[in-house]
PDB file of C-alpha atoms and ligand atoms in Angstrom:
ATOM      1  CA  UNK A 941      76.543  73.942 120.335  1.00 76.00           C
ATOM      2  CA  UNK A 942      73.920  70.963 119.855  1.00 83.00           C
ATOM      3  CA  UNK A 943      70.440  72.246 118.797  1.00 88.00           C
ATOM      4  CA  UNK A 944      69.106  70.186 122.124  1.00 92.00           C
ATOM      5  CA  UNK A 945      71.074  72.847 124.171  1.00 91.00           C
ATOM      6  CA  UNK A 946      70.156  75.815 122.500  1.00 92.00           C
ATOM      7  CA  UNK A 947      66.375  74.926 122.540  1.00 94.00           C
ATOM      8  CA  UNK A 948      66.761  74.082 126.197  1.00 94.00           C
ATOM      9  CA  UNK A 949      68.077  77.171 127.391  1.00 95.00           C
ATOM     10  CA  UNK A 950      65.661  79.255 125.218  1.00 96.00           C
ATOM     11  CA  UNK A 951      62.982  77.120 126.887  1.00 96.00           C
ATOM     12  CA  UNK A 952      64.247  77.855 130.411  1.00 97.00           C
ATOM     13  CA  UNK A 953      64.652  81.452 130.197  1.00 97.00           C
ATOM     14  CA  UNK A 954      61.602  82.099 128.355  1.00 96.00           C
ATOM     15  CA  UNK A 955      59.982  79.849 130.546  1.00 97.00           C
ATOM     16  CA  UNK A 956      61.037  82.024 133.712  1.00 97.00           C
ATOM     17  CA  UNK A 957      59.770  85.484 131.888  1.00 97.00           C
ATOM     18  CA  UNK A 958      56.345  83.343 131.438  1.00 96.00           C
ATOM     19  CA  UNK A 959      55.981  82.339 134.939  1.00 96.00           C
ATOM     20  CA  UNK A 960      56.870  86.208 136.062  1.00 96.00           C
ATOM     21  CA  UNK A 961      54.580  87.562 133.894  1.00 96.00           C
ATOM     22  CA  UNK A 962      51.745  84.929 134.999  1.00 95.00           C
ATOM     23  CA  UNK A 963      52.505  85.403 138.460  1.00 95.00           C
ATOM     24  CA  UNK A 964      51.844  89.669 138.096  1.00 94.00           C
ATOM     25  CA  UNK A 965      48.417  88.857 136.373  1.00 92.00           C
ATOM     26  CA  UNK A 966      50.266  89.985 132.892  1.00 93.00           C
ATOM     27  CA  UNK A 967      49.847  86.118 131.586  1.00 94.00           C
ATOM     28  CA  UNK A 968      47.483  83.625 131.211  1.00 95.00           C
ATOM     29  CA  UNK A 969      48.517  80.495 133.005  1.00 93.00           C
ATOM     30  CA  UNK A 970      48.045  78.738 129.305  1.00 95.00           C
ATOM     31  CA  UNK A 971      50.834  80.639 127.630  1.00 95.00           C
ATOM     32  CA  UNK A 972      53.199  78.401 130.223  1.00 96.00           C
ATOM     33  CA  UNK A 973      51.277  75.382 129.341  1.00 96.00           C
ATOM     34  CA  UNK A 974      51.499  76.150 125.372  1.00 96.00           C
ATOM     35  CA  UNK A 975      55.611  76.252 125.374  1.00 96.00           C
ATOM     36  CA  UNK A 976      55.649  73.339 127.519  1.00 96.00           C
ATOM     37  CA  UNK A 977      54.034  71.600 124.384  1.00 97.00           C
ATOM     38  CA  UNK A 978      56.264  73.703 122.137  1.00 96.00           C
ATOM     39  CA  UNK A 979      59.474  72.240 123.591  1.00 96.00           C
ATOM     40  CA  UNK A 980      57.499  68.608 123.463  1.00 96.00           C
ATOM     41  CA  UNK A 981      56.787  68.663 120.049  1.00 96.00           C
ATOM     42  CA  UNK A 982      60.754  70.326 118.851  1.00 96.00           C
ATOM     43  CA  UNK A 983      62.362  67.659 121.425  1.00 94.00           C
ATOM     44  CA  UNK A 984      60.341  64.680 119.543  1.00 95.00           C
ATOM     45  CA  UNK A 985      61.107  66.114 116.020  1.00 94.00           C
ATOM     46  CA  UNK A 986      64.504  65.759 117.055  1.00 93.00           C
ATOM     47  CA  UNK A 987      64.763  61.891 118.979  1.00 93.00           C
ATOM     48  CA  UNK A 988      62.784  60.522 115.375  1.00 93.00           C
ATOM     49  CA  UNK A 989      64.877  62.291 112.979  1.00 92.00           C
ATOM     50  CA  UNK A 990      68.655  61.620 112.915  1.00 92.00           C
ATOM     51  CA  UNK A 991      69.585  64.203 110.186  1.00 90.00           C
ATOM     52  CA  UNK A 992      68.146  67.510 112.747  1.00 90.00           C
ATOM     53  CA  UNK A 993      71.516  66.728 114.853  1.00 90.00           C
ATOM     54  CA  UNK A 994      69.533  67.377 117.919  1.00 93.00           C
ATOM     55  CA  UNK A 995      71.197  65.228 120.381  1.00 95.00           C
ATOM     56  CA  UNK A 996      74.469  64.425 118.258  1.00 95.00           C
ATOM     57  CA  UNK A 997      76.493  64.885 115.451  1.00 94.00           C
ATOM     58  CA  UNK A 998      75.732  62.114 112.899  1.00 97.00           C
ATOM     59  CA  UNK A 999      77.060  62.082 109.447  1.00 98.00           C
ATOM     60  CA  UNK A1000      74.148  61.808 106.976  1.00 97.00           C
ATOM     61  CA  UNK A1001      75.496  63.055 103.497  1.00 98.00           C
ATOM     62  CA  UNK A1002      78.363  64.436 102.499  1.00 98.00           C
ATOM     63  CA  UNK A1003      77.430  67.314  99.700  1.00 95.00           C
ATOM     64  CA  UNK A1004      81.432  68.748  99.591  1.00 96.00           C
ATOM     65  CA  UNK A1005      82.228  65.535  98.018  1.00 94.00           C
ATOM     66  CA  UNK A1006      83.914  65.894  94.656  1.00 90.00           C
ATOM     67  CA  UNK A1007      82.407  63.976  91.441  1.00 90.00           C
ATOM     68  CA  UNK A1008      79.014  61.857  91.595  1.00 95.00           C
ATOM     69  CA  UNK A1009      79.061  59.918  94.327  1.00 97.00           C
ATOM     70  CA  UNK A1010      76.863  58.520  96.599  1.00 98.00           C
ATOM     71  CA  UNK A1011      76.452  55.313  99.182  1.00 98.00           C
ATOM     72  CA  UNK A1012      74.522  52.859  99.792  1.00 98.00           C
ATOM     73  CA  UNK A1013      73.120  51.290 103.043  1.00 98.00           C
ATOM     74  CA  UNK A1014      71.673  48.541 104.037  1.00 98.00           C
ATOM     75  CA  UNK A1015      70.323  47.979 107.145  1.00 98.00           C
ATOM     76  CA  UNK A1016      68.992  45.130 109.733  1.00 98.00           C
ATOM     77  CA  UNK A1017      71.306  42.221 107.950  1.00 97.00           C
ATOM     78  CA  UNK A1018      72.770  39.735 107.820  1.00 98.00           C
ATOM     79  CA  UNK A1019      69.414  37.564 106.579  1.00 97.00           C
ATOM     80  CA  UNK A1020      69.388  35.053 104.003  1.00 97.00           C
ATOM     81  CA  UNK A1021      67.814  37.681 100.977  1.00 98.00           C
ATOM     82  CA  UNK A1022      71.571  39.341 101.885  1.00 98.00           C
ATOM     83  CA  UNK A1023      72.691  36.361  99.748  1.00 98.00           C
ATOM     84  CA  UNK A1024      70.922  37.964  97.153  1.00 98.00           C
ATOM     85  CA  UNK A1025      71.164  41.685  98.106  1.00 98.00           C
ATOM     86  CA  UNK A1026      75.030  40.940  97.641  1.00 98.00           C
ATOM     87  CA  UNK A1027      74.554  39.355  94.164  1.00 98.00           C
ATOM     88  CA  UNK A1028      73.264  42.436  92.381  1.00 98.00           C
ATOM     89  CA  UNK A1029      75.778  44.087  93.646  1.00 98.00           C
ATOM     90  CA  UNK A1030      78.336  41.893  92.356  1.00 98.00           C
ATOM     91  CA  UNK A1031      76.318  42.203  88.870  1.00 97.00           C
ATOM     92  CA  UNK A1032      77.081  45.693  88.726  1.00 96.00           C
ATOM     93  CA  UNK A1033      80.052  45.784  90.625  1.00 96.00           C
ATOM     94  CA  UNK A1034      78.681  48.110  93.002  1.00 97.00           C
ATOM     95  CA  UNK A1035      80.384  48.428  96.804  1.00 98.00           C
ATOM     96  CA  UNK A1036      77.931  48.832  99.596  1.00 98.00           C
ATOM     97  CA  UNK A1037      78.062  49.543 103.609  1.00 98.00           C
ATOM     98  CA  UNK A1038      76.001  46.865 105.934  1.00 98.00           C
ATOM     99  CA  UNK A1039      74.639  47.933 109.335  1.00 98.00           C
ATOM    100  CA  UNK A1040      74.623  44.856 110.937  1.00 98.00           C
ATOM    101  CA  UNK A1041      72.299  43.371 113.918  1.00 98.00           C
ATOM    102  CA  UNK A1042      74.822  41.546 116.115  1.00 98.00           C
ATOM    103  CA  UNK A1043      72.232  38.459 116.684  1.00 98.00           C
ATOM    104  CA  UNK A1044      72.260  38.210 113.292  1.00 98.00           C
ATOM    105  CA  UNK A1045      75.846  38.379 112.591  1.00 98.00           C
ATOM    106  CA  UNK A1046      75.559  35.412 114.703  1.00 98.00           C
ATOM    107  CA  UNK A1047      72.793  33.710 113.150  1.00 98.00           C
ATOM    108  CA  UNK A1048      74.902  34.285 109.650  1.00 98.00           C
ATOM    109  CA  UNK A1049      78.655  34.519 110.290  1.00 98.00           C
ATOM    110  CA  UNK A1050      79.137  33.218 106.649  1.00 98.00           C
ATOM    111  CA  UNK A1051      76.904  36.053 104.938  1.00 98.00           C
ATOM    112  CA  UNK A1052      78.875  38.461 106.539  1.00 98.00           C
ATOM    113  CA  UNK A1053      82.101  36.687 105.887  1.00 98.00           C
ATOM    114  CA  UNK A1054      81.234  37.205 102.043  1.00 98.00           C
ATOM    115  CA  UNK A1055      79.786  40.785 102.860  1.00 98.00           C
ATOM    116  CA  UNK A1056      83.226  41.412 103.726  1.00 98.00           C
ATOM    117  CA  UNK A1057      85.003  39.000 100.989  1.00 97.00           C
ATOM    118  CA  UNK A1058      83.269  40.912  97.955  1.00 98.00           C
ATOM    119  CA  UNK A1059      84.757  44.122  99.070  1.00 97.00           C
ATOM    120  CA  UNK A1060      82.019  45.606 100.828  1.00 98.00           C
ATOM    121  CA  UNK A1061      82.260  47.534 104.561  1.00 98.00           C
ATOM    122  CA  UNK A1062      80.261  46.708 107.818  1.00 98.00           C
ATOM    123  CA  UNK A1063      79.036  48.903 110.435  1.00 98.00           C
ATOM    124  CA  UNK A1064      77.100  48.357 113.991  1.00 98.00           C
ATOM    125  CA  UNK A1065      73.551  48.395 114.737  1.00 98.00           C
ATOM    126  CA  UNK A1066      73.030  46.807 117.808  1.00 98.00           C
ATOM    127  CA  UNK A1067      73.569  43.689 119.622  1.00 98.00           C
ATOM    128  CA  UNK A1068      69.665  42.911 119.623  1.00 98.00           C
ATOM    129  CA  UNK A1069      67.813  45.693 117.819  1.00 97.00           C
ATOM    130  CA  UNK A1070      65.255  45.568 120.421  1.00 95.00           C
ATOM    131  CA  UNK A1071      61.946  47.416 119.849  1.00 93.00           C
ATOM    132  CA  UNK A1072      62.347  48.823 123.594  1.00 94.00           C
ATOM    133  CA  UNK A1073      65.938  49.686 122.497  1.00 95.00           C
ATOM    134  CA  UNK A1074      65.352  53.507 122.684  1.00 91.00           C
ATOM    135  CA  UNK A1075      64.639  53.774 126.112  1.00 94.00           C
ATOM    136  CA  UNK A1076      67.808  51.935 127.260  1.00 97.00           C
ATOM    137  CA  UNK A1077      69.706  53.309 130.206  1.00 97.00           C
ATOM    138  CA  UNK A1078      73.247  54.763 128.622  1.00 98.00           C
ATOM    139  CA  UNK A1079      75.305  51.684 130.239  1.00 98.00           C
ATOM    140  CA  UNK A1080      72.375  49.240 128.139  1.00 98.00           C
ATOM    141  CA  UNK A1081      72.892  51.296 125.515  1.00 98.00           C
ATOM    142  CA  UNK A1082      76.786  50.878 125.506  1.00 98.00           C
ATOM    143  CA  UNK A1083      76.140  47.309 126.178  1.00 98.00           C
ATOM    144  CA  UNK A1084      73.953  46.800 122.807  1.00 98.00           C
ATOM    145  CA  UNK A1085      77.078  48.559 120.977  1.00 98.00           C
ATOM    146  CA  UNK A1086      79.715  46.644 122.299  1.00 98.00           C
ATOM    147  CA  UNK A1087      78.249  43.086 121.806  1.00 98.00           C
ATOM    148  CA  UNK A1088      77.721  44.072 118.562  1.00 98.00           C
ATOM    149  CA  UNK A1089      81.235  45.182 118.047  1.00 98.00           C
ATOM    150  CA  UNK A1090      82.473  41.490 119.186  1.00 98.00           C
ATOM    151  CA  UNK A1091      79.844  39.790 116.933  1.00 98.00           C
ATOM    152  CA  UNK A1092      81.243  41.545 113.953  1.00 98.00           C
ATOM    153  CA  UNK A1093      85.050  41.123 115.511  1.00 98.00           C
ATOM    154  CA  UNK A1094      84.758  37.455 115.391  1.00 97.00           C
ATOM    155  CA  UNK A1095      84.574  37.430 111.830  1.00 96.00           C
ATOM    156  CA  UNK A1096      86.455  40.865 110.534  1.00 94.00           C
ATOM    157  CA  UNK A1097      89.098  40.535 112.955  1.00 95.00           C
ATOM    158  CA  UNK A1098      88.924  44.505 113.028  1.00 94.00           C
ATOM    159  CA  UNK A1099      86.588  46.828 115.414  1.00 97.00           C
ATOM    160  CA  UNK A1100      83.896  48.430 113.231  1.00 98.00           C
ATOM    161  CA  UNK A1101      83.776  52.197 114.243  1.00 98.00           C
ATOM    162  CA  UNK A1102      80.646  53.006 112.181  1.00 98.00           C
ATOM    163  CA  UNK A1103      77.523  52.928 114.129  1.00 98.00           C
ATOM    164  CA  UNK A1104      74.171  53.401 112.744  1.00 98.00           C
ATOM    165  CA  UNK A1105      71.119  54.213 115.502  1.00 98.00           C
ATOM    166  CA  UNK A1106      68.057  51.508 115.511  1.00 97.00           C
ATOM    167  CA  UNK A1107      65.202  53.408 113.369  1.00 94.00           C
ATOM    168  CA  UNK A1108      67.694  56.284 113.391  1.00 94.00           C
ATOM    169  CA  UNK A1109      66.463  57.821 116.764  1.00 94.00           C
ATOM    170  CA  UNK A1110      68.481  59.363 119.349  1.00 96.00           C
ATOM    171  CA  UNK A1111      68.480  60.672 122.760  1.00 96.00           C
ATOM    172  CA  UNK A1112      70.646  61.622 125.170  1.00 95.00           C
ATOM    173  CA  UNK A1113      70.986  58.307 126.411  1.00 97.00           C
ATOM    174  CA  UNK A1114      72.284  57.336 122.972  1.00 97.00           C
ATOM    175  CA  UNK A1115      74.705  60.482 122.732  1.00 97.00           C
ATOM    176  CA  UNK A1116      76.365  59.817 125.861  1.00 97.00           C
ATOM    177  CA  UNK A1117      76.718  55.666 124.571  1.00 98.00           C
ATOM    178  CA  UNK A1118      78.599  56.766 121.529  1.00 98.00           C
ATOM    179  CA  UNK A1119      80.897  59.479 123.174  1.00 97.00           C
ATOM    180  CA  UNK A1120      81.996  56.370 125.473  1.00 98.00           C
ATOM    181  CA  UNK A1121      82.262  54.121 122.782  1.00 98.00           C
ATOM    182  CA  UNK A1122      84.100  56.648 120.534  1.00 98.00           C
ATOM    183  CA  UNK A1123      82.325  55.369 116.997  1.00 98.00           C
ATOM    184  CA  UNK A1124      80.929  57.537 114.136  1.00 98.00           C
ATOM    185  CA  UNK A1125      77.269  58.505 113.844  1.00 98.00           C
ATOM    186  CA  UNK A1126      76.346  57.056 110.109  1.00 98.00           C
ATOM    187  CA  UNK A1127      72.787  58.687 109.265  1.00 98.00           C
ATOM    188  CA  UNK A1128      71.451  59.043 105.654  1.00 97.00           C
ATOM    189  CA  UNK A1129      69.286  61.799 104.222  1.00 96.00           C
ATOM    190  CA  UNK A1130      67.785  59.288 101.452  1.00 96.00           C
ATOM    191  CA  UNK A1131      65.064  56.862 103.380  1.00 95.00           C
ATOM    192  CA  UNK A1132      63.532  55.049 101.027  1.00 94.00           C
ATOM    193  CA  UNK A1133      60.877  53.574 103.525  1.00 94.00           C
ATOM    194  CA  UNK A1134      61.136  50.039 101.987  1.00 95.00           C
ATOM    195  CA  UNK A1135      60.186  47.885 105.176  1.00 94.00           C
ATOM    196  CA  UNK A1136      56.908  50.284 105.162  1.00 95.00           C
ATOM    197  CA  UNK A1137      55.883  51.242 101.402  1.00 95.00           C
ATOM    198  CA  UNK A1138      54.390  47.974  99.153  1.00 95.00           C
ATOM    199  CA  UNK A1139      54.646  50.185  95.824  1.00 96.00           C
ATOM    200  CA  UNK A1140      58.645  49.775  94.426  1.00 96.00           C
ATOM    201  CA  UNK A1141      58.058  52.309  91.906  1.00 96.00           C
ATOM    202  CA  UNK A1142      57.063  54.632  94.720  1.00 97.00           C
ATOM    203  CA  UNK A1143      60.406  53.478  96.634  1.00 97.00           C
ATOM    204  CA  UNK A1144      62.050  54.166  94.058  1.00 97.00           C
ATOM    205  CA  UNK A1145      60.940  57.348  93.385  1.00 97.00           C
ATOM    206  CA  UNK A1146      61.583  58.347  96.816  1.00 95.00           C
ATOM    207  CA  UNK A1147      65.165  57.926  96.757  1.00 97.00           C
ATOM    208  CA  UNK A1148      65.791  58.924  92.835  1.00 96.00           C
ATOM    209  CA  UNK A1149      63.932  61.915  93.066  1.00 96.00           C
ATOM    210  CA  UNK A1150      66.105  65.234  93.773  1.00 95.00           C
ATOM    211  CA  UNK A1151      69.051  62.926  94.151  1.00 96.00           C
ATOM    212  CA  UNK A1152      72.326  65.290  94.664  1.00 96.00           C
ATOM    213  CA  UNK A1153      76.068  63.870  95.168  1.00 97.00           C
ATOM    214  CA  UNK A1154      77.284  63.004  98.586  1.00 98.00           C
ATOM    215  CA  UNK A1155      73.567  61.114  98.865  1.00 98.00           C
ATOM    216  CA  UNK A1156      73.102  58.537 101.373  1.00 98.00           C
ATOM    217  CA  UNK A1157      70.424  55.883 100.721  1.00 98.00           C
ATOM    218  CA  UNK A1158      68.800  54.280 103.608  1.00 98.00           C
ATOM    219  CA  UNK A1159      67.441  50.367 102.211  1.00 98.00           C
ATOM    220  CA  UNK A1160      67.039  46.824 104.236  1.00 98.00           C
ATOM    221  CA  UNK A1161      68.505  43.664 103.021  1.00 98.00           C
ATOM    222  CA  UNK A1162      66.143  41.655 104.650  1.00 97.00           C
ATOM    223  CA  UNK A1163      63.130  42.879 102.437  1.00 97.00           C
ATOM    224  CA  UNK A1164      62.351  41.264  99.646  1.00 96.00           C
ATOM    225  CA  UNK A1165      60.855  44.210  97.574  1.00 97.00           C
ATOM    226  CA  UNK A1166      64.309  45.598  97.922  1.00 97.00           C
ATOM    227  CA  UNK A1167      66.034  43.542  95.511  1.00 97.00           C
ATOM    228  CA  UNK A1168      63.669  44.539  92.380  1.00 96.00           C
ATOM    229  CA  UNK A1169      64.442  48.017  93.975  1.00 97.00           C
ATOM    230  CA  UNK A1170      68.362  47.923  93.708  1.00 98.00           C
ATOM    231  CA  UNK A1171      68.142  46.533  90.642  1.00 97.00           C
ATOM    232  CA  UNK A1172      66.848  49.557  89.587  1.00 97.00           C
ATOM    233  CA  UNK A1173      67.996  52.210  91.240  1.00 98.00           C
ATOM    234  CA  UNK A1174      71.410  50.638  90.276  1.00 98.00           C
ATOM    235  CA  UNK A1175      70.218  50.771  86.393  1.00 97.00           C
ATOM    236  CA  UNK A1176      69.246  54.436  87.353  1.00 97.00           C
ATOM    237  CA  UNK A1177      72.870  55.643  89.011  1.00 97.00           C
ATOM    238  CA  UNK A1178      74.535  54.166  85.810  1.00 96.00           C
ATOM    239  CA  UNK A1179      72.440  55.984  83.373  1.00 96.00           C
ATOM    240  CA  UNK A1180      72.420  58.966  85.130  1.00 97.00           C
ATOM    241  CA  UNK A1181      76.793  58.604  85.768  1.00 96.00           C
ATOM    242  CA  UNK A1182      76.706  58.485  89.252  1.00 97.00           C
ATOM    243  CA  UNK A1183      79.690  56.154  91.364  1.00 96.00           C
ATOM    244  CA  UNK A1184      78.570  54.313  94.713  1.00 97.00           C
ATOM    245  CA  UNK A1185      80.788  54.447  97.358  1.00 98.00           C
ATOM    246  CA  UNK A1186      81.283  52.931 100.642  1.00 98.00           C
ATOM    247  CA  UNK A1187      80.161  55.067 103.199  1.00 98.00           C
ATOM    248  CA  UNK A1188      84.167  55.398 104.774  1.00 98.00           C
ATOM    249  CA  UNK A1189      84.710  56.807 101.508  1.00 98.00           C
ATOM    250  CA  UNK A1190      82.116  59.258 101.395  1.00 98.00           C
ATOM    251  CA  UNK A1191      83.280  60.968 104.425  1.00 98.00           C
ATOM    252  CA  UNK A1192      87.093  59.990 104.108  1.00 97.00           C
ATOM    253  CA  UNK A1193      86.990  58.571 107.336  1.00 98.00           C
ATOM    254  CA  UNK A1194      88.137  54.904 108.637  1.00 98.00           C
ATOM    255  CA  UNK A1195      85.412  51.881 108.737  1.00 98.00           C
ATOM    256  CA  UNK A1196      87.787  50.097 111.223  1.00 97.00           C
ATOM    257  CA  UNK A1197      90.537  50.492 114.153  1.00 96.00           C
TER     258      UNK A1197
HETATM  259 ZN1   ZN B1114      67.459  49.005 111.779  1.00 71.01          ZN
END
């Protein structure tokens, strides 16, 4: 059973005991208002973070896996610092998984053709990334999946069936859109914040510290701070023995019908 449910029909049956105790003078008429903001505040913790499973189940690190592994993401791509996003990675021989934007794919069929040349695995995340994109109807929703699918198509010649949520929010909206489009829920449970903190020794930090195998790191190839960050956090993984896999690998499933 999904968390959502659970808290929904605590809600409502608690809820009805509220109202029948307000209405017998055994209640104030605030206690009704006061889980009212209770539900509010659990049902937003859950649409802004991915890993609570509150509206679906998204794989977001895989801790049963066997040796020291972890993945990579990079999300927002293709944009022309990929170029160089893809070149560390080639310096360390190091396989990553790109969540890409579908207008970008676009934009930069060639980066992604080398994305996929040098070995690496792409996902979907969105046709348009839309700031609005959250409040889609379900049929939008499927829309923004699907264009992106055919972006990405064009140049893999195979469906991607990893999706990856805009900003990692979902709703029910977005739950019903990837039950119809039948692809798998890619979270992480390593954000490193890079399109938000200036500091890359504080990025870094964020994503080294407590690191544990079956890790999946959240980064953006479009940001420039990103590449002195991969740089070392790749420097860190190989003095610490860890192996970077693609995110398929991670959770043994497939990257592509
Ligand atoms: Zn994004």
């Amino acid at each position: 059973m999904l968390i959502r449910n659970l808290v929904n029909t605590i809600s409502i049956v608690v809820g009805i005991l509220i109202i029948t105790a307000i209405s017998f003078n055994k209640l104030p008429i605030w206690s009704f208002v006061v889980l009212i903001l209770l539900w509010v505040v659990i049902t937003t913790y859950g649409v802004l973070n991915i890993k609570a499973g509150y509206f679906l189940k998204s794989l977001n690190n895989n801790p049963t896996t066997k040796g020291k592994k972890i993945a990579i993401t990079f999300d927002d791509g293709p944009d022309i610092n990929t170029i160089k996003i893809l070149e560390i990675l080639g310096k360390y021989n190091i396989k990553g998984t790109f969540f890409c934007i579908g207008q970008q794919v676009e934009k930069h069929p060639d980066i992604v053709k080398k994305i996929i040349n040098e070995g690496h695995i792409v996902g979907n995340h969105t046709f348009t990334h839309g700031k609005f994109i959250d409040v889609y109807s379900t049929d939008k929703f499927i829309g923004e999946i699907v264009d992106a699918d055919t972006a990405i198509e064009k140049i893999s010649k195979k469906k991607p069936l990893l999706f990856r949520p805009p900003y990692g929010i979902t709703n029910p909206n977005i739950a019903r859109a990837v039950k119809k489009t039948g692809h798998a829920v890619i979270g992480w449970n390593k954000r490193s914040f890079d399109t938000t903190i200036p500091s890359e020794k504080v990025i870094l930090k964020r994503i080294t510290k407590n690191l544990k195998n079956g890790d999946v790191i959240l980064l953006h190839d479009t940001k420039l701070i990103t590449l002195t960050v991969l740089e070392q956090l790749l420097l860190f993984l190989q003095s610490n023995n860890y192996t970077t896999v693609t995110i398929d690998e991670l959770f043994s499933i497939q990257a592509y019908a």
